[in-house]
Short mmCIF file of C-alpha atoms in Angstrom, two decimals:
data_model
loop_
_atom_site.label_atom_id
_atom_site.label_comp_id
_atom_site.label_asym_id
_atom_site.label_seq_id
_atom_site.Cartn_x
_atom_site.Cartn_y
_atom_site.Cartn_z
CA MET J 124 -0.31 0.15 0.36
CA ARG J 125 1.57 3.20 -1.36
CA ILE J 126 -0.36 6.47 -0.59
CA THR J 127 0.25 9.21 -3.18
CA ARG J 128 -1.52 12.60 -3.84
CA SER J 129 -0.36 14.67 -6.81
CA LYS J 130 0.76 17.49 -4.80
CA ARG J 131 3.25 15.60 -3.08
CA VAL J 132 4.99 12.00 -2.99
CA ILE J 133 4.45 10.27 0.76
CA ILE J 134 7.53 8.37 1.46
CA PRO J 135 7.28 5.00 3.54
CA LEU J 136 8.93 5.02 6.53
CA ALA J 137 11.21 2.29 5.52
CA GLY J 138 13.86 3.24 3.75
CA ALA J 139 12.76 7.02 4.53
CA ALA J 140 15.90 7.59 5.99
CA ALA J 141 17.85 6.42 2.80
CA VAL J 142 15.82 8.53 0.11
CA ALA J 143 14.75 12.14 2.34
CA LEU J 144 18.19 13.84 0.61
CA ALA J 145 17.48 13.11 -2.40
CA LEU J 146 13.77 13.88 -2.16
CA SER J 147 14.84 17.08 -0.88
CA ALA J 148 17.35 17.78 -3.39
CA CYS J 149 14.70 16.75 -6.07
CA THR J 150 11.31 18.49 -4.86
CA GLY J 151 13.33 21.45 -2.91
CA ASP J 152 10.97 20.20 0.09
CA ALA J 153 12.40 19.53 3.44
CA PRO J 154 12.35 15.68 4.63
CA ALA J 155 8.86 14.48 5.46
CA SER J 156 9.48 12.71 8.08
CA SER J 157 9.95 15.57 10.43
CA GLY J 158 6.32 15.19 12.18
CA GLY J 159 6.59 11.26 12.36
CA THR J 160 9.07 8.76 13.95
CA SER J 161 10.67 5.84 12.78
CA ALA J 162 11.25 4.55 16.35
CA ALA J 163 10.70 0.92 17.12
CA GLY J 164 7.01 0.45 17.53
CA CYS J 165 6.27 2.35 14.28
CA GLU J 166 7.02 -0.74 11.72
CA ASP J 167 3.44 -1.36 11.23
CA TYR J 168 2.83 2.50 10.12
CA ALA J 169 5.55 2.90 7.51
CA ASP J 170 3.09 2.57 5.07
CA TYR J 171 1.17 5.52 5.94
CA GLY J 172 4.37 7.70 5.46
CA THR J 173 5.18 10.77 7.54
CA PHE J 174 4.43 14.55 8.12
CA SER J 175 6.20 17.54 9.36
CA GLY J 176 4.47 20.03 10.77
CA SER J 177 1.84 18.20 12.51
CA PRO J 178 -1.07 18.41 9.86
CA THR J 179 -4.16 18.15 11.84
CA VAL J 180 -6.91 15.80 10.30
CA ASN J 181 -10.56 16.68 11.70
CA ILE J 182 -13.07 13.50 11.96
CA TYR J 183 -16.81 13.91 12.97
CA GLY J 184 -19.51 11.37 14.03
CA THR J 185 -21.70 10.29 16.37
CA ILE J 186 -19.78 8.43 18.56
CA VAL J 187 -19.86 9.70 22.08
CA ASP J 188 -18.34 9.29 25.83
CA ILE J 189 -16.18 5.99 26.51
CA GLU J 190 -16.44 4.77 22.88
CA ALA J 191 -14.98 8.44 21.60
CA ASP J 192 -12.28 7.83 24.08
CA GLN J 193 -11.49 4.54 22.76
CA LEU J 194 -11.61 5.97 19.04
CA ASN J 195 -9.02 7.96 20.01
CA GLN J 196 -7.15 5.50 21.75
CA SER J 197 -7.24 3.28 18.39
CA TRP J 198 -5.15 6.18 16.35
CA ALA J 199 -2.87 7.21 18.98
CA ASP J 200 0.03 5.08 17.62
CA PHE J 201 -1.42 6.14 14.00
CA GLU J 202 -0.35 9.84 15.05
CA LYS J 203 2.54 9.27 17.07
CA CYS J 204 4.20 7.62 14.01
CA THR J 205 2.89 9.59 10.93
CA GLY J 206 3.35 13.30 12.79
CA ILE J 207 -0.84 13.54 11.79
CA THR J 208 -2.89 14.82 14.78
CA ILE J 209 -6.47 13.53 14.30
CA LYS J 210 -8.92 15.72 16.40
CA TYR J 211 -12.17 13.83 16.70
CA GLU J 212 -15.27 15.55 17.41
CA GLY J 213 -18.70 13.37 18.32
CA SER J 214 -22.07 14.87 18.68
CA GLN J 215 -25.77 13.22 19.34
CA GLU J 216 -26.71 15.91 17.06
CA PHE J 217 -24.94 14.75 13.78
CA GLU J 218 -27.55 13.69 11.44
CA THR J 219 -28.57 17.18 11.30
CA GLN J 220 -25.41 19.53 12.08
CA ILE J 221 -23.02 17.20 9.37
CA ASN J 222 -25.97 19.12 6.60
CA VAL J 223 -25.85 22.51 8.37
CA ARG J 224 -22.10 22.42 8.38
CA ALA J 225 -22.19 20.78 4.75
CA GLN J 226 -24.55 23.56 3.10
CA GLY J 227 -22.53 25.85 5.62
CA GLY J 228 -19.25 25.46 3.91
CA ASN J 229 -17.75 23.71 7.06
CA PRO J 230 -17.82 20.27 6.71
CA PRO J 231 -15.14 18.35 8.67
CA ASP J 232 -12.20 16.62 6.49
CA LEU J 233 -13.85 13.02 7.31
CA ALA J 234 -17.33 12.26 8.68
CA ILE J 235 -18.17 8.88 10.60
CA PHE J 236 -21.56 8.14 8.46
CA PRO J 237 -24.07 5.70 10.62
CA GLN J 238 -26.73 5.72 8.04
CA PRO J 239 -25.74 4.77 4.36
CA GLY J 240 -28.77 6.84 3.42
CA LEU J 241 -27.41 10.01 4.74
CA LEU J 242 -24.14 9.44 3.67
CA ALA J 243 -26.00 9.25 -0.15
CA SER J 244 -27.89 12.43 0.45
CA MET J 245 -24.25 13.79 1.23
CA VAL J 246 -23.14 12.31 -2.16
CA ALA J 247 -26.25 13.59 -3.99
CA GLY J 248 -25.56 17.00 -2.78
CA GLY J 249 -22.03 17.33 -4.05
CA TYR J 250 -20.02 17.03 -0.71
CA ILE J 251 -18.15 13.61 -0.52
CA LYS J 252 -14.72 13.57 -2.46
CA THR J 253 -14.31 10.32 -3.72
CA PRO J 254 -11.37 8.61 -1.79
CA ALA J 255 -7.69 7.45 -3.00
CA LYS J 256 -7.30 4.27 -4.41
CA SER J 257 -5.27 2.98 -1.25
CA VAL J 258 -8.66 3.40 0.55
CA GLU J 259 -10.90 1.02 -2.25
CA ASP J 260 -7.58 -1.29 -2.12
CA ASN J 261 -7.88 -1.97 1.48
CA VAL J 262 -11.88 -2.17 1.27
CA ASP J 263 -11.48 -5.13 -1.62
CA ALA J 264 -8.98 -6.92 0.63
CA ASN J 265 -10.88 -6.50 3.83
CA TRP J 266 -14.63 -6.06 3.17
CA SER J 267 -17.12 -8.04 1.79
CA ALA J 268 -19.09 -7.09 -1.49
CA ASP J 269 -21.73 -6.27 0.47
CA TRP J 270 -20.01 -3.83 3.11
CA LYS J 271 -18.47 -2.23 -0.18
CA LYS J 272 -22.18 -1.55 -1.20
CA TYR J 273 -22.98 0.08 1.97
CA GLY J 274 -20.05 2.71 0.71
CA THR J 275 -21.35 2.77 -2.82
CA VAL J 276 -23.61 5.59 -4.37
CA ASP J 277 -25.02 5.16 -7.95
CA GLY J 278 -22.28 2.64 -8.83
CA THR J 279 -19.30 5.05 -7.70
CA PHE J 280 -17.36 3.93 -4.12
CA TYR J 281 -17.28 6.96 -1.66
CA ALA J 282 -16.72 5.46 1.67
CA ALA J 283 -15.05 2.47 3.27
CA PRO J 284 -16.96 0.93 6.33
CA LEU J 285 -15.43 1.20 10.30
CA MET J 286 -16.89 -0.33 12.56
CA ALA J 287 -19.89 -3.15 12.98
CA SER J 288 -22.26 -4.42 15.12
CA VAL J 289 -24.64 -7.06 15.35
CA LYS J 290 -28.13 -5.95 16.07
CA GLY J 291 -30.86 -8.15 17.58
CA TYR J 292 -29.19 -9.22 20.96
CA ILE J 293 -31.25 -9.32 24.34
CA TRP J 294 -29.04 -8.45 27.35
CA TYR J 295 -29.84 -10.34 30.40
CA SER J 296 -28.39 -11.60 33.76
CA PRO J 297 -27.18 -15.39 33.41
CA THR J 298 -27.68 -15.63 37.48
CA PHE J 299 -30.71 -13.88 37.68
CA PHE J 300 -32.54 -16.70 34.81
CA SER J 301 -30.56 -19.55 36.25
CA ASP J 302 -32.09 -18.45 40.20
CA ASN J 303 -35.29 -18.16 38.55
CA GLY J 304 -35.59 -21.01 36.44
CA TYR J 305 -35.95 -19.28 32.89
CA THR J 306 -34.24 -20.26 30.06
CA VAL J 307 -33.11 -18.89 26.93
CA PRO J 308 -36.28 -18.69 24.28
CA THR J 309 -35.48 -20.19 20.74
CA THR J 310 -38.67 -18.86 19.43
CA LEU J 311 -40.23 -15.76 19.72
CA ASP J 312 -43.67 -17.48 20.89
CA GLU J 313 -41.39 -18.96 23.73
CA LEU J 314 -39.80 -14.93 24.28
CA THR J 315 -43.56 -13.84 24.37
CA SER J 316 -44.42 -16.39 26.93
CA LEU J 317 -41.00 -15.73 28.82
CA THR J 318 -42.15 -12.12 29.01
CA ALA J 319 -45.26 -13.10 30.84
CA LYS J 320 -44.12 -15.43 33.07
CA ILE J 321 -41.30 -13.12 34.52
CA ALA J 322 -44.15 -10.31 34.68
CA ALA J 323 -46.28 -13.02 36.52
CA ASP J 324 -44.11 -14.08 38.91
CA GLY J 325 -43.35 -10.63 40.08
CA LYS J 326 -39.75 -10.63 40.86
CA ALA J 327 -38.67 -7.92 38.49
CA LYS J 328 -40.18 -6.82 34.99
CA PRO J 329 -39.57 -8.16 31.99
CA TRP J 330 -38.05 -5.30 30.45
CA CYS J 331 -36.16 -2.17 30.76
CA ALA J 332 -35.43 0.00 27.73
CA GLY J 333 -34.18 3.36 26.74
CA PHE J 334 -35.18 5.28 23.00
CA ALA J 335 -33.82 8.89 24.32
CA SER J 336 -30.72 9.94 22.09
CA GLY J 337 -30.58 13.60 21.45
CA GLU J 338 -32.06 14.09 18.09
CA ALA J 339 -31.89 10.72 17.22
CA SER J 340 -34.40 9.79 19.72
CA GLY J 341 -36.00 6.64 18.80
CA TRP J 342 -33.42 4.72 16.89
CA PRO J 343 -33.51 2.18 19.40
CA GLY J 344 -36.91 1.22 18.59
CA THR J 345 -36.26 1.04 15.28
CA ASP J 346 -33.81 -1.78 15.72
CA TRP J 347 -36.90 -3.35 17.81
CA ILE J 348 -38.83 -3.50 14.14
CA GLU J 349 -36.12 -4.25 11.97
CA ASP J 350 -35.30 -7.38 13.93
CA THR J 351 -38.84 -8.52 13.78
CA VAL J 352 -40.19 -7.81 10.65
CA LEU J 353 -36.78 -10.36 9.37
CA ARG J 354 -37.75 -12.84 11.19
CA GLN J 355 -41.04 -12.91 11.27
CA ALA J 356 -41.63 -11.75 6.96
CA GLY J 357 -38.04 -13.03 6.18
CA PRO J 358 -35.30 -11.49 3.60
CA ASP J 359 -37.08 -10.92 0.51
CA VAL J 360 -40.04 -8.51 2.45
CA TYR J 361 -37.22 -7.07 4.39
CA ASP J 362 -35.20 -5.92 1.65
CA LYS J 363 -38.68 -4.50 -0.57
CA TRP J 364 -39.22 -2.96 2.67
CA VAL J 365 -36.11 -0.67 2.38
CA THR J 366 -37.09 0.08 -1.32
CA ASN J 367 -40.37 1.10 -0.57
CA ASP J 368 -41.72 -1.60 -2.76
CA VAL J 369 -43.53 -2.91 1.08
CA LYS J 370 -44.91 0.12 2.48
CA PHE J 371 -44.85 1.11 6.21
CA THR J 372 -48.96 0.43 5.92
CA ASP J 373 -48.18 -3.13 4.59
CA PRO J 374 -49.49 -5.94 7.12
CA GLN J 375 -46.18 -7.41 6.99
CA ILE J 376 -44.68 -4.58 8.58
CA THR J 377 -47.69 -3.30 11.00
CA LYS J 378 -47.50 -7.19 12.67
CA ALA J 379 -44.05 -6.17 13.50
CA PHE J 380 -44.83 -3.10 15.22
CA ASP J 381 -48.00 -5.35 16.78
CA TYR J 382 -45.58 -7.64 18.04
CA VAL J 383 -43.22 -5.47 19.51
CA GLY J 384 -45.80 -3.18 20.77
CA ASN J 385 -47.50 -5.80 23.03
CA ILE J 386 -44.46 -5.62 24.93
CA LEU J 387 -42.88 -1.90 25.10
CA LYS J 388 -46.59 -0.86 25.46
CA ASN J 389 -47.63 -3.18 28.19
CA PRO J 390 -47.25 -1.00 31.31
CA ALA J 391 -46.84 -4.22 33.52
CA TYR J 392 -43.47 -5.33 31.07
CA VAL J 393 -41.84 -1.93 31.39
CA ASN J 394 -39.91 0.08 32.14
CA ALA J 395 -38.08 -1.59 35.52
CA GLY J 396 -35.94 1.18 37.42
CA PHE J 397 -37.42 4.36 35.40
CA GLY J 398 -41.18 4.73 35.49
CA ASP J 399 -44.22 4.11 33.13
CA VAL J 400 -43.97 3.07 29.21
CA THR J 401 -43.75 6.54 28.39
CA SER J 402 -40.38 6.96 30.39
CA ILE J 403 -39.07 4.73 27.45
CA ASN J 404 -38.74 7.88 25.80
CA SER J 405 -36.69 10.04 28.08
CA THR J 406 -34.59 7.03 29.16
CA THR J 407 -30.89 7.28 27.29
CA PHE J 408 -30.25 3.66 25.21
CA GLN J 409 -26.98 4.16 27.36
CA ASP J 410 -28.54 3.82 30.83
CA ALA J 411 -31.62 1.37 29.57
CA GLY J 412 -29.86 -1.94 30.70
CA LEU J 413 -28.15 -0.59 33.69
CA PRO J 414 -31.23 -1.56 35.94
CA ILE J 415 -30.35 -5.86 35.21
CA LEU J 416 -27.34 -5.41 37.61
CA GLN J 417 -29.80 -4.92 40.46
CA ASP J 418 -31.92 -7.27 38.73
CA GLN J 419 -34.80 -4.78 38.50
CA CYS J 420 -35.40 -6.16 34.85
CA ALA J 421 -34.85 -9.04 33.23
CA MET J 422 -34.10 -8.27 29.29
CA MET J 423 -33.25 -5.41 27.26
CA HIS J 424 -33.15 -5.29 23.57
CA GLN J 425 -29.73 -3.38 22.05
CA ALA J 426 -26.76 -4.40 19.83
CA SER J 427 -23.51 -5.89 20.31
CA PHE J 428 -21.71 -2.19 20.98
CA TYR J 429 -23.63 -2.18 24.46
CA GLU J 430 -21.24 -3.98 25.87
CA ALA J 431 -18.67 -0.91 26.55
CA GLN J 432 -22.09 1.08 28.34
CA TRP J 433 -21.68 -1.71 31.29
CA PRO J 434 -19.56 -0.42 34.07
CA GLU J 435 -16.04 -1.21 34.46
CA GLY J 436 -15.68 -4.27 36.04
CA THR J 437 -18.86 -6.12 34.80
CA LYS J 438 -18.53 -9.58 33.88
CA VAL J 439 -19.97 -10.34 30.21
CA ALA J 440 -19.96 -14.03 29.75
CA PRO J 441 -22.19 -16.93 29.85
CA ASP J 442 -21.56 -17.19 33.71
CA GLY J 443 -20.91 -13.04 34.26
CA ASP J 444 -22.73 -10.15 35.45
CA VAL J 445 -24.43 -9.87 32.14
CA TYR J 446 -24.74 -11.30 28.68
CA GLY J 447 -26.82 -11.69 25.70
CA PHE J 448 -28.38 -14.13 23.34
CA LEU J 449 -29.84 -13.24 19.93
CA MET J 450 -33.58 -12.08 19.38
CA PRO J 451 -35.06 -16.00 18.08
CA PRO J 452 -36.59 -16.89 14.85
CA ALA J 453 -39.96 -16.46 14.23
CA LYS J 454 -40.29 -20.36 14.37
CA ALA J 455 -38.15 -23.41 15.36
CA GLY J 456 -35.76 -24.57 12.40
CA ASP J 457 -35.73 -20.97 10.81
CA PRO J 458 -32.49 -20.04 10.05
CA GLN J 459 -31.16 -17.40 12.79
CA ALA J 460 -31.08 -13.80 10.61
CA VAL J 461 -29.22 -11.23 12.22
CA THR J 462 -30.10 -7.55 11.34
CA GLY J 463 -26.74 -5.36 12.00
CA GLY J 464 -25.07 -1.76 11.65
CA GLY J 465 -21.90 0.21 11.46
CA GLU J 466 -20.51 3.26 9.81
CA MET J 467 -18.80 4.57 6.71
CA VAL J 468 -16.01 7.04 6.72
CA GLY J 469 -16.12 9.71 4.33
CA ALA J 470 -13.93 12.59 3.15
CA PHE J 471 -15.30 16.16 2.68
CA LYS J 472 -11.81 17.21 1.78
CA THR J 473 -8.76 16.14 -0.36
CA SER J 474 -4.99 15.83 1.46
CA ASP J 475 -2.38 13.50 1.90
CA GLU J 476 -2.99 13.66 5.47
CA ILE J 477 -6.41 12.65 4.79
CA THR J 478 -5.65 9.99 2.38
CA ALA J 479 -3.41 8.29 4.86
CA VAL J 480 -6.07 8.83 7.77
CA GLN J 481 -8.98 7.62 6.04
CA THR J 482 -6.60 4.28 4.72
CA TYR J 483 -5.61 3.44 7.98
CA LEU J 484 -9.19 3.61 8.73
CA SER J 485 -10.21 1.19 6.22
CA SER J 486 -7.36 -1.18 7.18
CA ALA J 487 -7.34 -4.49 9.56
CA LEU J 488 -4.28 -2.83 11.01
CA TRP J 489 -6.96 -0.15 12.69
CA ALA J 490 -9.39 -2.99 12.62
CA ASN J 491 -7.41 -5.35 15.49
CA ASN J 492 -5.91 -2.32 17.32
CA ARG J 493 -9.79 -1.22 17.86
CA VAL J 494 -11.33 -3.94 18.52
CA SER J 495 -8.51 -4.69 21.30
CA ILE J 496 -9.33 -2.25 23.18
CA GLY J 497 -12.45 -3.43 23.96
CA GLY J 498 -16.74 -2.59 23.21
CA VAL J 499 -16.55 -2.84 19.83
CA ILE J 500 -16.25 -5.06 16.91
CA SER J 501 -16.00 -5.04 12.98
CA ALA J 502 -16.55 -6.79 9.70
CA ASN J 503 -12.95 -6.91 8.35
CA LYS J 504 -12.03 -10.08 7.07
CA GLY J 505 -8.71 -9.25 8.38
CA LEU J 506 -9.53 -9.17 12.03
CA ASP J 507 -8.66 -11.76 14.25
CA PRO J 508 -12.38 -12.50 16.48
CA ASN J 509 -9.47 -13.42 19.49
CA ASN J 510 -8.95 -9.77 19.73
CA ALA J 511 -12.46 -8.68 21.14
CA LYS J 512 -12.72 -8.79 24.91
CA SER J 513 -15.22 -10.83 25.61
CA PRO J 514 -17.02 -14.18 24.67
CA LEU J 515 -20.09 -11.97 23.10
CA ALA J 516 -17.49 -9.89 21.02
CA VAL J 517 -16.22 -13.00 19.36
CA ASP J 518 -19.07 -14.66 18.87
CA SER J 519 -20.56 -11.62 17.19
CA ILE J 520 -17.42 -11.05 15.19
CA LYS J 521 -17.91 -14.84 13.67
CA ILE J 522 -21.61 -14.45 13.01
CA LEU J 523 -20.23 -11.21 10.83
CA GLN J 524 -17.49 -13.29 9.04
CA ASP J 525 -19.56 -16.62 8.54
CA PRO J 526 -20.42 -16.75 4.93
CA ASN J 527 -23.76 -18.63 5.36
CA THR J 528 -24.92 -15.63 7.99
CA THR J 529 -28.32 -14.19 6.80
CA PHE J 530 -27.43 -10.66 7.39
CA ARG J 531 -28.97 -7.50 6.83
CA PHE J 532 -28.17 -3.84 7.43
CA ASP J 533 -30.22 -1.94 9.43
CA ALA J 534 -33.24 -1.01 7.28
CA SER J 535 -33.62 2.79 8.58
CA ASP J 536 -29.67 3.50 7.84
CA LEU J 537 -30.73 2.04 4.09
CA MET J 538 -33.68 4.18 3.61
CA PRO J 539 -33.56 7.63 2.33
CA ALA J 540 -32.70 10.25 5.16
CA ALA J 541 -35.88 11.91 5.40
CA VAL J 542 -37.48 8.18 6.68
CA GLY J 543 -34.74 6.61 8.07
CA SER J 544 -33.07 9.18 10.40
CA ASN J 545 -36.39 11.51 10.28
CA SER J 546 -40.06 10.28 10.23
CA PHE J 547 -38.69 6.59 11.40
CA TRP J 548 -37.39 7.73 14.57
CA LYS J 549 -40.13 10.62 15.90
CA GLY J 550 -42.42 7.86 14.22
CA ILE J 551 -41.25 5.90 17.52
CA VAL J 552 -41.36 8.14 19.64
CA ASN J 553 -45.51 9.27 18.93
CA TRP J 554 -45.75 5.12 18.93
CA ILE J 555 -44.27 4.90 22.57
CA ASN J 556 -45.89 7.92 23.80
CA GLY J 557 -49.50 6.55 22.66
CA ASP J 558 -49.97 6.82 18.92
CA SER J 559 -51.27 3.82 17.57
CA THR J 560 -49.25 1.37 14.94
CA GLN J 561 -51.69 2.54 12.24
CA THR J 562 -51.64 6.28 12.93
CA VAL J 563 -47.31 5.89 12.92
CA THR J 564 -46.91 3.59 10.14
CA GLU J 565 -49.21 5.78 8.35
CA PHE J 566 -47.71 8.82 9.18
CA ILE J 567 -43.77 7.75 8.18
CA GLN J 568 -44.94 6.20 4.85
CA SER J 569 -46.71 9.81 4.18
CA THR J 570 -42.62 11.21 4.34
CA TRP J 571 -41.41 8.54 1.83
CA PRO J 572 -39.71 11.16 -0.71
CA GLN J 573 -41.50 10.91 -4.12
CA GLN J 574 -39.72 9.31 -7.21
#
């Protein structure tokens, strides 16, 4: 991997000292190695070059709090070895503010898009630059064709995948389950029966939930619906729903709303430690699962990345403080299909240092560095699952890397932004606040962009 741009050649660290003088003689520039270091420990970063003057690359995304700290840690060695400073800004208002910043002429250098649909809208606006060949080469080497497709718009590749998640996990306390004779359900009917039994026993509420996420509030509820559609209606219907060939008002979609509503809108089943049904909308998704640790609730639906939200020292394992099982299939014997999410890294500007950072983030090196820190996973094929910090994370990576897995990207993330990151989220909030399934699905459908 050799990263080049028309303005300047970036010499790999390997052999840089031998050619620095020749380079400066030919170009009139000072050697590029003054910003980074070729010291021991930087060998893995040789291909990214070294930069003088400590250039800064600004990255904007939705990742905040402890996960943002871990993200900064994941590129600390890259910064040291290349001389590039990466300045990351996380915001729960990303989906709105990235439009404001792009339209106002003040975009970041790179953005971490959690929705392919939002990326596509930025491409349509002419804001996103096509990346250097080194980025696409990394994606071709390390990612499946489906994952590359999520960063491709109208046949042109724009953004490399970053992290990933397996959605549809139901987090629980193994000790609470075993002490009370509860077993992990194998079908959706069994999940319904388990919910009713826990409520009848009265030792804890069956569920806790939280849909608050700033301007993105409601998205955890869309995950519930998407997981249920995929299991009840199957992948073909799911795919047609994403493209509006199956409407939100279709009985196959409203059936999923009703299944989830029978759980989340039942005051006997929720919302342990927080309040009534409507408290779901005021409880952050980060806090939603914490009552499990106090045996206040038995289960909480959230993706694999929720592992990073458990307090330090929490053991995530089948015999630990908490663990997760995948939302079961609709019927016994059905293949286990999973939904998932991830991020795409798109560039609003071009420069040598932006190319270096974007290339690093698309590499197996970065994936292994980040996953080794803990709390997240990736679908990068060069990732060693054993670098993950918990059995659940290891299993999640293997699910993503298994070619036999029926995997579908989060539907709301694939839908047009006007629906997927707007009316679908708002509709879920209204639904939890008391609106009917019919009212909400008709509202969401009415916002689908006209062809």
